[in-house]
Tab-separated table of C-alpha atoms (C1' of nucleotides) in Angstrom:
chain	number	residue	atom	x	y	z
A	15	MET	CA	39.021	84.376	-22.333
A	16	HIS	CA	35.383	84.023	-23.312
A	17	THR	CA	33.823	83.699	-26.725
A	18	ILE	CA	30.647	85.609	-27.444
A	19	TYR	CA	28.407	85.106	-30.445
A	20	LEU	CA	26.305	88.061	-31.431
A	21	VAL	CA	23.298	87.854	-33.740
A	22	ASP	CA	21.813	91.094	-35.067
A	23	ASP	CA	20.877	92.046	-38.594
A	24	GLU	CA	21.449	95.758	-38.139
A	25	VAL	CA	24.952	95.863	-39.474
A	26	ASN	CA	25.778	99.229	-37.998
A	27	LEU	CA	24.800	98.296	-34.466
A	28	ASN	CA	26.424	94.936	-34.968
A	29	ARG	CA	29.732	96.513	-35.841
A	30	VAL	CA	29.640	98.877	-32.871
A	31	LEU	CA	28.783	96.148	-30.379
A	32	VAL	CA	31.526	93.894	-31.650
A	33	LYS	CA	33.994	96.703	-31.109
A	34	TYR	CA	32.857	97.274	-27.532
A	35	LEU	CA	32.815	93.604	-26.660
A	36	GLU	CA	36.255	92.990	-28.128
A	37	GLN	CA	37.539	95.922	-26.154
A	38	GLU	CA	36.802	93.882	-23.032
A	39	GLY	CA	39.062	91.123	-24.248
A	40	TRP	CA	36.356	88.765	-25.387
A	41	GLN	CA	36.492	86.888	-28.637
A	42	VAL	CA	33.455	87.902	-30.642
A	43	LYS	CA	31.860	86.369	-33.709
A	44	SER	CA	28.899	88.119	-35.239
A	45	PHE	CA	26.058	86.977	-37.439
A	46	THR	CA	23.397	88.886	-39.318
A	47	SER	CA	21.025	86.032	-39.901
A	48	GLY	CA	19.451	83.395	-37.702
A	49	GLU	CA	20.301	80.526	-39.998
A	50	ALA	CA	23.963	81.415	-40.066
A	51	ALA	CA	23.981	81.599	-36.277
A	52	ALA	CA	22.138	78.298	-35.935
A	53	SER	CA	24.841	76.432	-37.784
A	54	ALA	CA	27.408	77.825	-35.333
A	55	ILE	CA	25.657	76.428	-32.267
A	56	ILE	CA	27.925	73.395	-32.233
A	57	GLU	CA	30.884	75.710	-31.703
A	58	LYS	CA	29.657	76.258	-28.153
A	59	PRO	CA	30.393	79.900	-27.444
A	60	ASP	CA	30.325	80.991	-23.818
A	61	LEU	CA	27.483	83.421	-24.394
A	62	TRP	CA	24.903	84.324	-27.028
A	63	ILE	CA	23.496	87.785	-27.602
A	64	LEU	CA	20.368	87.544	-29.737
A	65	ASP	CA	18.208	90.099	-31.396
A	66	ILE	CA	14.619	88.869	-31.536
A	67	MET	CA	13.757	90.204	-34.957
A	68	LEU	CA	15.844	88.521	-37.584
A	69	PRO	CA	15.250	88.016	-41.308
A	70	ASP	CA	14.929	84.252	-41.224
A	71	LEU	CA	15.140	82.300	-37.988
A	72	ASP	CA	14.065	84.589	-35.142
A	73	GLY	CA	15.574	84.874	-31.680
A	74	PHE	CA	12.940	82.719	-30.024
A	75	GLN	CA	13.555	79.817	-32.345
A	76	LEU	CA	17.260	80.329	-32.007
A	77	ILE	CA	17.284	80.137	-28.219
A	78	LYS	CA	15.326	76.907	-28.349
A	79	ARG	CA	18.008	75.337	-30.489
A	80	ILE	CA	20.797	76.736	-28.373
A	81	LYS	CA	19.265	75.462	-25.149
A	82	ALA	CA	18.492	72.134	-26.758
A	83	HIS	CA	22.154	71.785	-27.556
A	84	ASP	CA	23.358	72.885	-24.146
A	85	GLU	CA	20.904	73.902	-21.469
A	86	THR	CA	23.452	75.907	-19.557
A	87	THR	CA	24.646	78.285	-22.250
A	88	PRO	CA	23.676	81.803	-21.207
A	89	VAL	CA	21.681	83.957	-23.588
A	90	ILE	CA	20.958	87.669	-23.580
A	91	PHE	CA	18.117	89.011	-25.693
A	92	ILE	CA	17.980	92.417	-27.246
A	93	SER	CA	14.880	93.860	-28.795
A	94	ALA	CA	13.117	97.098	-29.612
A	95	ARG	CA	9.550	95.844	-29.561
A	96	ASP	CA	7.657	95.952	-26.294
A	97	GLU	CA	5.675	92.853	-27.142
A	98	ASP	CA	8.897	90.920	-27.570
A	99	ILE	CA	10.074	92.046	-24.192
A	100	ASP	CA	6.790	90.918	-22.666
A	101	LYS	CA	7.178	87.586	-24.351
A	102	ILE	CA	10.718	87.172	-23.070
A	103	ILE	CA	9.671	87.799	-19.523
A	104	GLY	CA	6.262	86.227	-19.538
A	105	LEU	CA	6.854	83.034	-21.418
A	106	GLU	CA	10.171	82.362	-19.786
A	107	MET	CA	12.175	81.656	-22.860
A	108	GLY	CA	15.132	80.599	-20.774
A	109	SER	CA	17.051	83.759	-21.384
A	110	ASP	CA	19.346	84.932	-18.657
A	111	ASP	CA	18.802	88.590	-19.296
A	112	TYR	CA	17.397	90.993	-21.842
A	113	ILE	CA	18.019	94.543	-22.809
A	114	ALA	CA	15.638	96.883	-24.605
A	115	LYS	CA	16.699	98.960	-27.571
A	116	PRO	CA	17.899	101.564	-27.678
A	117	PHE	CA	20.660	100.967	-25.151
A	118	LEU	CA	24.185	102.099	-24.521
A	119	PRO	CA	26.859	99.598	-25.524
A	120	ARG	CA	28.312	100.201	-22.102
A	121	GLU	CA	25.117	98.846	-20.573
A	122	LEU	CA	25.360	95.654	-22.577
A	123	VAL	CA	28.960	95.163	-21.541
A	124	ILE	CA	27.989	95.396	-17.886
A	125	ARG	CA	25.275	92.775	-18.273
A	126	VAL	CA	27.576	90.484	-20.190
A	127	LYS	CA	30.183	90.709	-17.479
A	128	LYS	CA	27.632	89.860	-14.848
A	129	ILE	CA	26.209	86.904	-16.735
A	130	LEU	CA	29.620	85.484	-17.581
A	131	ALA	CA	30.753	85.791	-13.999
A	132	ARG	CA	27.687	83.997	-12.765
A	133	ALA	CA	27.711	81.272	-15.379
A	134	TYR	CA	31.388	80.430	-15.309
A	135	ALA	CA	32.441	81.137	-11.782
A	136	THR	CA	32.915	78.072	-9.652
A	137	PRO	CA	29.733	78.317	-7.674
A	138	LYS	CA	30.930	79.079	-4.183
A	139	THR	CA	27.365	79.308	-3.106
A	140	GLY	CA	24.663	77.242	-4.628
A	141	LEU	CA	24.737	73.609	-5.462
A	142	ILE	CA	25.457	71.238	-8.280
A	143	ARG	CA	23.149	68.421	-9.148
A	144	TYR	CA	24.253	65.297	-10.934
A	145	GLY	CA	21.680	62.566	-11.091
A	146	ASP	CA	20.966	61.457	-7.543
A	147	TYR	CA	23.939	63.374	-6.244
A	148	THR	CA	23.830	66.859	-4.830
A	149	ILE	CA	27.097	68.661	-4.296
A	150	TYR	CA	27.504	71.580	-1.914
A	151	PRO	CA	30.798	73.071	-3.047
A	152	GLU	CA	31.261	75.456	-0.156
A	153	LYS	CA	30.609	72.718	2.371
A	154	ARG	CA	32.750	70.130	0.644
A	155	VAL	CA	29.848	67.770	0.930
A	156	ILE	CA	28.203	65.430	-1.522
A	157	GLU	CA	24.931	63.682	-0.840
A	158	GLU	CA	23.207	60.815	-2.595
A	159	ASN	CA	19.491	61.266	-2.025
A	160	GLY	CA	20.195	63.107	1.217
A	161	GLN	CA	22.744	60.560	2.403
A	162	GLU	CA	26.147	62.125	2.849
A	163	ILE	CA	29.133	60.389	1.273
A	164	ASP	CA	32.603	60.751	2.779
A	165	LEU	CA	35.325	61.888	0.435
A	166	THR	CA	38.931	62.665	1.200
A	167	SER	CA	40.194	66.083	0.247
A	168	LYS	CA	41.819	65.014	-3.013
A	169	GLU	CA	38.798	62.972	-3.928
A	170	TYR	CA	36.643	65.996	-3.367
A	171	ASP	CA	38.945	68.256	-5.350
A	172	LEU	CA	38.714	65.869	-8.253
A	173	LEU	CA	34.958	65.705	-7.997
A	174	ILE	CA	34.648	69.474	-8.070
A	175	LEU	CA	37.025	69.720	-10.983
A	176	PHE	CA	34.858	67.426	-13.061
A	177	ALA	CA	31.490	68.575	-11.752
A	178	THR	CA	32.207	72.157	-12.732
A	179	GLN	CA	33.320	71.088	-16.188
A	180	ILE	CA	30.826	68.402	-17.075
A	181	GLY	CA	31.494	66.927	-20.478
A	182	THR	CA	34.957	68.405	-20.863
A	183	PRO	CA	37.794	65.903	-21.183
A	184	MET	CA	40.649	66.504	-18.763
A	185	SER	CA	44.185	65.328	-19.357
A	186	ARG	CA	46.193	63.804	-16.524
A	187	GLU	CA	48.378	66.854	-16.675
A	188	GLN	CA	45.424	69.181	-16.118
A	189	ILE	CA	44.142	67.046	-13.286
A	190	LEU	CA	47.559	66.917	-11.642
A	191	VAL	CA	47.873	70.686	-11.717
A	192	SER	CA	44.348	71.242	-10.491
A	193	VAL	CA	44.357	68.692	-7.667
A	194	TRP	CA	48.008	68.371	-6.705
A	195	GLY	CA	49.260	71.798	-7.729
A	196	ASP	CA	51.976	72.565	-10.244
A	197	ASP	CA	54.772	71.640	-7.856
A	198	TYR	CA	54.079	67.930	-7.880
A	199	PHE	CA	56.644	65.774	-9.626
A	200	GLY	CA	55.600	62.171	-9.070
A	201	SER	CA	54.083	59.870	-11.622
A	202	ASP	CA	50.829	60.857	-13.276
A	203	ARG	CA	49.528	57.372	-12.537
A	204	VAL	CA	48.286	58.716	-9.226
A	205	VAL	CA	45.476	60.301	-11.206
A	206	ASP	CA	44.266	56.859	-12.272
A	207	ASP	CA	44.283	55.843	-8.672
A	208	LEU	CA	42.335	58.858	-7.553
A	209	VAL	CA	39.804	58.338	-10.313
A	210	ARG	CA	39.456	54.752	-9.250
A	211	ARG	CA	38.773	55.753	-5.665
A	212	VAL	CA	36.185	58.329	-6.644
A	213	ARG	CA	34.469	55.865	-8.966
A	214	LYS	CA	34.299	53.371	-6.160
A	215	LYS	CA	32.692	55.809	-3.748
A	216	LEU	CA	30.457	57.494	-6.309
A	217	SER	CA	29.395	54.599	-8.480
A	218	LYS	CA	26.710	56.579	-10.278
A	219	LEU	CA	29.164	59.181	-11.480
A	220	GLU	CA	29.941	58.491	-15.107
A	221	LEU	CA	33.665	59.138	-15.093
A	222	GLU	CA	34.597	58.076	-18.557
A	223	THR	CA	38.068	57.056	-19.611
A	224	ILE	CA	39.315	58.595	-22.821
A	225	TYR	CA	41.968	56.230	-23.972
A	226	GLY	CA	45.287	57.946	-24.440
A	227	ILE	CA	43.884	61.297	-23.338
A	228	GLY	CA	42.469	61.359	-19.838
A	229	TYR	CA	39.022	61.394	-18.311
A	230	ARG	CA	35.758	63.217	-18.517
A	231	LEU	CA	32.520	63.357	-16.612
A	232	VAL	CA	29.591	62.436	-18.823
A	233	ALA	CA	26.463	64.513	-18.302
A	234	ALA	CA	23.974	62.711	-16.100
B	28	MET	CA	19.807	75.633	4.099
B	29	HIS	CA	16.308	77.019	3.738
B	30	THR	CA	13.181	75.332	2.525
B	31	ILE	CA	10.890	77.229	0.192
B	32	TYR	CA	7.391	76.197	-0.797
B	33	LEU	CA	6.155	77.519	-4.090
B	34	VAL	CA	2.507	77.567	-5.135
B	35	ASP	CA	1.689	78.333	-8.744
B	36	ASP	CA	-0.556	76.506	-11.154
B	37	GLU	CA	1.333	77.498	-14.276
B	38	VAL	CA	3.444	74.399	-14.594
B	39	ASN	CA	5.956	75.914	-16.944
B	40	LEU	CA	6.720	78.889	-14.787
B	41	ASN	CA	6.647	76.628	-11.771
B	42	ARG	CA	9.329	74.385	-13.207
B	43	VAL	CA	11.566	77.274	-14.180
B	44	LEU	CA	11.285	78.944	-10.799
B	45	VAL	CA	12.095	75.729	-8.976
B	46	LYS	CA	15.241	75.424	-11.046
B	47	TYR	CA	16.367	78.934	-10.236
B	48	LEU	CA	15.606	78.619	-6.551
B	49	GLU	CA	17.373	75.290	-6.231
B	50	GLN	CA	20.410	76.740	-7.938
B	51	GLU	CA	20.763	79.027	-4.943
B	52	GLY	CA	21.013	76.044	-2.675
B	53	TRP	CA	17.510	76.156	-1.274
B	54	GLN	CA	15.307	73.141	-0.892
B	55	VAL	CA	12.186	73.747	-2.916
B	56	LYS	CA	8.832	72.003	-2.926
B	57	SER	CA	6.259	73.126	-5.421
B	58	PHE	CA	2.484	72.887	-5.538
B	59	THR	CA	0.027	73.597	-8.309
B	60	SER	CA	-3.079	73.822	-6.194
B	61	GLY	CA	-4.021	75.737	-3.070
B	62	GLU	CA	-5.448	72.710	-1.302
B	63	ALA	CA	-2.293	70.690	-1.775
B	64	ALA	CA	-0.266	73.578	-0.424
B	65	ALA	CA	-2.598	74.061	2.554
B	66	SER	CA	-2.017	70.552	3.778
B	67	ALA	CA	1.726	71.204	3.753
B	68	ILE	CA	1.495	74.191	6.079
B	69	ILE	CA	2.340	72.031	9.053
B	70	GLU	CA	5.696	71.253	7.471
B	71	LYS	CA	6.767	74.800	8.285
B	72	PRO	CA	8.890	75.870	5.345
B	73	ASP	CA	11.061	78.908	5.796
B	74	LEU	CA	9.295	80.854	3.078
B	75	TRP	CA	6.154	80.683	0.955
B	76	ILE	CA	5.839	82.007	-2.575
B	77	LEU	CA	2.189	82.222	-3.531
B	78	ASP	CA	0.435	82.961	-6.751
B	79	ILE	CA	-2.861	84.709	-6.034
B	80	MET	CA	-4.899	83.057	-8.699
B	81	LEU	CA	-5.179	79.356	-8.048
B	82	PRO	CA	-7.760	76.807	-9.149
B	83	ASP	CA	-9.177	76.058	-5.704
B	84	LEU	CA	-7.935	77.822	-2.608
B	85	ASP	CA	-6.553	81.191	-3.652
B	86	GLY	CA	-3.465	82.939	-2.368
B	87	PHE	CA	-5.385	85.214	-0.015
B	88	GLN	CA	-7.026	82.331	1.788
B	89	LEU	CA	-3.759	80.483	1.811
B	90	ILE	CA	-1.818	83.262	3.503
B	91	LYS	CA	-4.464	83.472	6.216
B	92	ARG	CA	-3.968	79.820	7.059
B	93	ILE	CA	-0.212	80.116	6.902
B	94	LYS	CA	-0.121	83.110	9.191
B	95	ALA	CA	-2.643	81.477	11.504
B	96	HIS	CA	-0.307	78.562	11.872
B	97	ASP	CA	2.805	80.647	12.349
B	98	GLU	CA	2.588	84.412	12.246
B	99	THR	CA	6.275	84.854	11.484
B	100	THR	CA	6.557	82.749	8.315
B	101	PRO	CA	7.456	85.078	5.465
B	102	VAL	CA	5.321	85.082	2.337
B	103	ILE	CA	5.918	86.523	-1.112
B	104	PHE	CA	2.979	87.030	-3.467
B	105	ILE	CA	3.148	86.834	-7.212
B	106	SER	CA	0.336	87.905	-9.460
B	107	ALA	CA	-0.428	89.177	-12.918
B	108	ARG	CA	-3.641	91.045	-12.114
B	109	ASP	CA	-3.381	94.687	-11.164
B	110	GLU	CA	-6.371	94.442	-8.865
B	111	ASP	CA	-4.628	91.679	-6.921
B	112	ILE	CA	-1.563	93.812	-6.550
B	113	ASP	CA	-3.716	96.679	-5.331
B	114	LYS	CA	-5.362	94.375	-2.853
B	115	ILE	CA	-2.028	93.128	-1.573
B	116	ILE	CA	-0.793	96.628	-1.022
B	117	GLY	CA	-4.060	98.170	0.120
B	118	LEU	CA	-5.488	95.522	2.396
B	119	GLU	CA	-2.225	94.619	4.011
B	120	MET	CA	-2.506	90.896	3.660
B	121	GLY	CA	0.514	90.313	5.775
B	122	SER	CA	2.745	89.446	2.879
B	123	ASP	CA	6.361	90.403	3.170
B	124	ASP	CA	6.797	91.235	-0.464
B	125	TYR	CA	5.077	90.860	-3.789
B	126	ILE	CA	6.147	90.726	-7.364
B	127	ALA	CA	4.062	91.436	-10.427
B	128	LYS	CA	4.022	89.126	-13.407
B	129	PRO	CA	5.741	89.081	-15.711
B	130	PHE	CA	9.095	89.044	-13.989
B	131	LEU	CA	12.524	87.553	-14.471
B	132	PRO	CA	13.320	84.590	-12.221
B	133	ARG	CA	16.436	86.476	-11.278
B	134	GLU	CA	14.255	89.190	-9.782
B	135	LEU	CA	12.409	86.703	-7.610
B	136	VAL	CA	15.651	85.183	-6.395
B	137	ILE	CA	16.871	88.589	-5.286
B	138	ARG	CA	13.699	89.239	-3.305
B	139	VAL	CA	13.801	85.808	-1.715
B	140	LYS	CA	17.373	86.359	-0.633
B	141	LYS	CA	16.457	89.653	0.942
B	142	ILE	CA	13.450	88.270	2.781
B	143	LEU	CA	15.300	85.220	4.052
B	144	ALA	CA	18.195	87.322	5.222
B	145	ARG	CA	15.838	89.591	7.102
B	146	ALA	CA	13.737	86.830	8.604
B	147	TYR	CA	16.445	84.379	9.515
B	148	ALA	CA	19.484	86.512	10.153
B	149	THR	CA	21.302	85.075	13.112
B	150	PRO	CA	19.935	87.397	15.692
B	151	LYS	CA	22.621	89.201	17.649
B	152	THR	CA	20.076	89.209	20.359
B	153	GLY	CA	18.273	85.934	20.523
B	154	LEU	CA	19.558	82.456	20.849
B	155	ILE	CA	20.942	79.514	18.947
B	156	ARG	CA	19.857	75.984	19.656
B	157	TYR	CA	21.980	72.944	18.979
B	158	GLY	CA	20.649	69.710	20.350
B	159	ASP	CA	20.518	70.021	24.125
B	160	TYR	CA	22.576	73.178	24.041
B	161	THR	CA	21.211	76.688	24.030
B	162	ILE	CA	23.571	79.509	23.220
B	163	TYR	CA	22.936	83.115	24.210
B	164	PRO	CA	25.343	85.017	21.971
B	165	GLU	CA	24.950	88.392	23.609
B	166	LYS	CA	25.512	86.980	27.075
B	167	ARG	CA	28.362	84.727	25.924
B	168	VAL	CA	26.677	81.879	27.695
B	169	ILE	CA	25.892	78.331	26.743
B	170	GLU	CA	23.541	76.052	28.641
B	171	GLU	CA	22.946	72.341	28.470
B	172	ASN	CA	19.346	71.716	29.475
B	173	GLY	CA	19.384	74.871	31.589
B	174	GLN	CA	22.732	74.056	33.179
B	175	GLU	CA	25.307	76.692	32.348
B	176	ILE	CA	28.672	75.542	31.044
B	177	ASP	CA	31.811	77.581	31.630
B	178	LEU	CA	33.788	78.469	28.559
B	179	THR	CA	36.850	80.652	28.286
B	180	SER	CA	36.695	83.537	25.847
B	181	LYS	CA	38.524	81.798	23.015
B	182	GLU	CA	36.479	78.701	23.531
B	183	TYR	CA	33.356	80.771	23.252
B	184	ASP	CA	34.607	82.580	20.145
B	185	LEU	CA	35.209	79.245	18.506
B	186	LEU	CA	31.790	77.980	19.474
B	187	ILE	CA	30.079	81.022	17.987
B	188	LEU	CA	32.120	80.763	14.832
B	189	PHE	CA	30.953	77.229	14.242
B	190	ALA	CA	27.429	77.627	15.573
B	191	THR	CA	26.721	80.436	13.121
B	192	GLN	CA	28.095	78.416	10.222
B	193	ILE	CA	26.821	74.948	10.890
B	194	GLY	CA	27.951	72.457	8.298
B	195	THR	CA	30.578	74.668	6.713
B	196	PRO	CA	34.175	73.509	7.008
B	197	MET	CA	36.572	76.054	8.457
B	198	SER	CA	40.270	75.996	7.735
B	199	ARG	CA	42.762	76.582	10.524
B	200	GLU	CA	43.607	79.818	8.823
B	201	GLN	CA	40.008	81.003	8.946
B	202	ILE	CA	39.697	79.974	12.548
B	203	LEU	CA	42.923	81.729	13.478
B	204	VAL	CA	41.775	84.965	11.892
B	205	SER	CA	38.331	84.749	13.401
B	206	VAL	CA	39.362	83.816	16.941
B	207	TRP	CA	42.890	85.168	17.298
B	208	GLY	CA	42.720	88.020	14.788
B	209	ASP	CA	44.892	88.505	11.742
B	210	ASP	CA	47.882	89.675	13.733
B	211	TYR	CA	48.636	86.309	15.270
B	212	PHE	CA	51.764	84.608	14.029
B	213	GLY	CA	52.227	81.488	16.102
B	214	SER	CA	51.647	77.941	14.989
B	215	ASP	CA	48.208	77.017	13.700
B	216	ARG	CA	48.295	73.946	15.931
B	217	VAL	CA	46.772	76.082	18.663
B	218	VAL	CA	43.537	75.598	16.795
B	219	ASP	CA	43.734	71.847	17.400
B	220	ASP	CA	44.217	72.631	21.029
B	221	LEU	CA	41.246	74.919	21.241
B	222	VAL	CA	39.075	72.416	19.415
B	223	ARG	CA	40.202	69.776	21.853
B	224	ARG	CA	39.188	71.882	24.826
B	225	VAL	CA	35.812	72.761	23.380
B	226	ARG	CA	35.129	69.124	22.534
B	227	LYS	CA	35.960	68.168	26.078
B	228	LYS	CA	33.598	70.698	27.593
B	229	LEU	CA	30.825	70.263	25.029
B	230	SER	CA	30.892	66.558	24.361
B	231	LYS	CA	27.606	66.569	22.454
B	232	LEU	CA	28.869	69.082	19.935
B	233	GLU	CA	29.797	67.216	16.782
B	234	LEU	CA	32.993	69.020	15.896
B	235	GLU	CA	34.230	66.959	13.012
B	236	THR	CA	37.806	66.855	11.788
B	237	ILE	CA	38.227	67.165	8.047
B	238	TYR	CA	41.576	65.692	7.246
B	239	GLY	CA	43.747	68.151	5.370
B	240	ILE	CA	41.116	70.885	5.539
B	241	GLY	CA	40.102	71.851	9.052
B	242	TYR	CA	37.020	71.362	11.159
B	243	ARG	CA	33.291	71.675	10.858
B	244	LEU	CA	30.269	71.508	13.080
B	245	VAL	CA	27.889	68.815	11.938
B	246	ALA	CA	24.210	69.716	12.116
B	247	ALA	CA	22.627	68.345	15.273
C	28	DA	C1'	43.290	37.537	-33.434
C	29	DA	C1'	47.602	38.846	-31.629
C	30	DG	C1'	50.488	42.075	-29.502
C	31	DG	C1'	51.687	46.300	-27.527
C	32	DA	C1'	50.008	50.184	-25.128
C	33	DT	C1'	47.118	51.842	-21.715
C	34	DT	C1'	44.202	51.489	-17.881
C	35	DT	C1'	42.313	49.163	-13.770
C	36	DC	C1'	42.740	46.863	-9.595
C	37	DC	C1'	44.840	45.641	-5.149
C	38	DG	C1'	47.241	45.978	-0.903
C	39	DC	C1'	50.371	48.027	1.969
C	40	DA	C1'	54.089	50.887	3.771
C	41	DG	C1'	55.322	55.281	4.671
C	42	DA	C1'	53.956	60.081	4.499
C	43	DA	C1'	51.135	63.491	6.196
C	44	DT	C1'	47.903	64.995	9.450
C	45	DT	C1'	45.590	65.068	13.796
C	46	DA	C1'	44.907	63.693	18.845
C	47	DT	C1'	46.672	63.506	23.368
C	48	DG	C1'	49.289	64.320	27.581
C	49	DG	C1'	52.026	67.209	29.971
C	50	DG	C1'	54.608	71.303	31.246
C	51	DA	C1'	56.054	76.221	31.270
C	52	DG	C1'	54.904	80.743	31.006
C	53	DA	C1'	51.296	84.398	30.500
C	54	DA	C1'	47.199	86.342	31.923
C	55	DT	C1'	43.568	86.964	35.224
C	56	DC	C1'	41.540	87.039	39.594
C	57	DT	C1'	41.412	87.608	44.734
D	19	DA	C1'	51.752	88.804	45.564
D	20	DG	C1'	49.916	84.383	45.337
D	21	DA	C1'	46.727	81.393	43.463
D	22	DT	C1'	44.232	79.953	39.755
D	23	DT	C1'	43.156	79.566	35.247
D	24	DC	C1'	44.296	79.940	30.504
D	25	DT	C1'	47.190	79.500	26.480
D	26	DC	C1'	50.833	77.931	23.827
D	27	DC	C1'	53.964	74.526	22.496
D	28	DC	C1'	56.410	70.250	22.379
D	29	DA	C1'	56.868	65.206	22.067
D	30	DT	C1'	54.654	61.151	21.154
D	31	DA	C1'	50.829	58.258	19.827
D	32	DA	C1'	47.028	57.381	16.851
D	33	DT	C1'	44.824	57.976	12.677
D	34	DT	C1'	44.045	58.818	7.881
D	35	DC	C1'	45.466	59.318	3.358
D	36	DT	C1'	48.211	58.560	-0.674
D	37	DG	C1'	51.747	56.912	-3.862
D	38	DC	C1'	53.662	53.036	-5.727
D	39	DG	C1'	54.719	48.435	-7.745
D	40	DG	C1'	53.047	44.808	-10.016
D	41	DA	C1'	49.450	41.774	-11.849
D	42	DA	C1'	45.247	41.564	-14.362
D	43	DA	C1'	42.108	43.505	-17.510
D	44	DT	C1'	40.948	46.335	-21.311
D	45	DC	C1'	41.570	48.945	-25.429
D	46	DC	C1'	43.457	50.041	-29.866
D	47	DT	C1'	46.100	48.942	-34.046
D	48	DT	C1'	47.520	46.057	-37.546
DNA sequence: AAGGATTTCCGCAGAATTATGGGAGAATCT
DNA sequence: AGATTCTCCCATAATTCTGCGGAAATCCTT
């Protein structure tokens, strides 16, 4: 389930949009001022929907802060003013989509779905970069500066697990389920072993140990 | 994997576009001047994206040189000026598509996908080269330096499957469905057998075993 | 700083997977 | 029909991967 933060000072529209978005099963939090929204950036929602015109901090300033905090967080702009729209497109504010007022809530929902799917789907196509490494998920290949590195299937599964969730700590339990499947009943020490093997082969991967918890991949 | 050369002197836009294009798994090289780009024509990228307005050599001169070098290389123009757009459409500069600024990176990616698909679709008629081998898909024939090699029908099906997906690992399941059809219920070890026979006949084909996964054809 | 808990490191045996050789039956060709 | 090729499958060999025990190192708490 995804969390969506909505920022729009028109309370009526705000209320309507929240209703529509919640109807899709998303968890929505709404703000009517830029400052209030800014202080919620650390909560890391899965998607931001920003109106450009806001009483205090405007949408452009807001997106800068959001992207500064996490480059990958998707943002959708909404605005009524043509010059804002031009600015969004022309200056490349880093938004993932925009929608011009007036619009049907239905339309917004469609865009949100699309953006969420793209941002949080394991990229079957496309690639993942991590420092000098380039990962081609669909080819089960990882290269270091063009030089392919051999990984066994479990090693690769682990890599993908972490590479698609950079920064998120993973418990041994989670790793076991993801790599071994939920029908594995051996010791969870095998995870340590697998981590060790991956670290050895991919020495530039910052696989951090979280004592008593598990592991996480630190952003490059 | 395709290589795309991008020429645009607006560094900001340039950087953003590179990011988006790389995300799709393409290899991107970017230039901020026409002269720099011109000297890279011999490197034969799979696609050029050209801004019209450039400090030295403009997009129109650039496309002439590109097409002179290889008529078939696809080119996409981008420009902000209406008169450029008119010129592109009216004078038939040989571009395969154009896109007016401002635009969303997403939009460009869609066009690029379309152009690449059109230009580099594995031709049903036409041939595939792999090292010393030349494959004529429509004739179901493969030659090694002009010398035809006999393959049985399943062997040929397997070859085509891999040759059209070079580098991508194929599970036994996928191979079974593709070569035998989805109504085959025997053991999937027949795949090993088929691979063995193809390897024997086409010894220069790097059909790699991926332990626990399946097989893949390594790029020549 | 000590002590217990947790993690890392190491090597190897056995488990799992794949390669190979050969044979029987099916399919195809003459 | 007979001959030839093709396909499937089995048994065995070869290979690769992985789990485990235990020792060493590291981390956290007191």
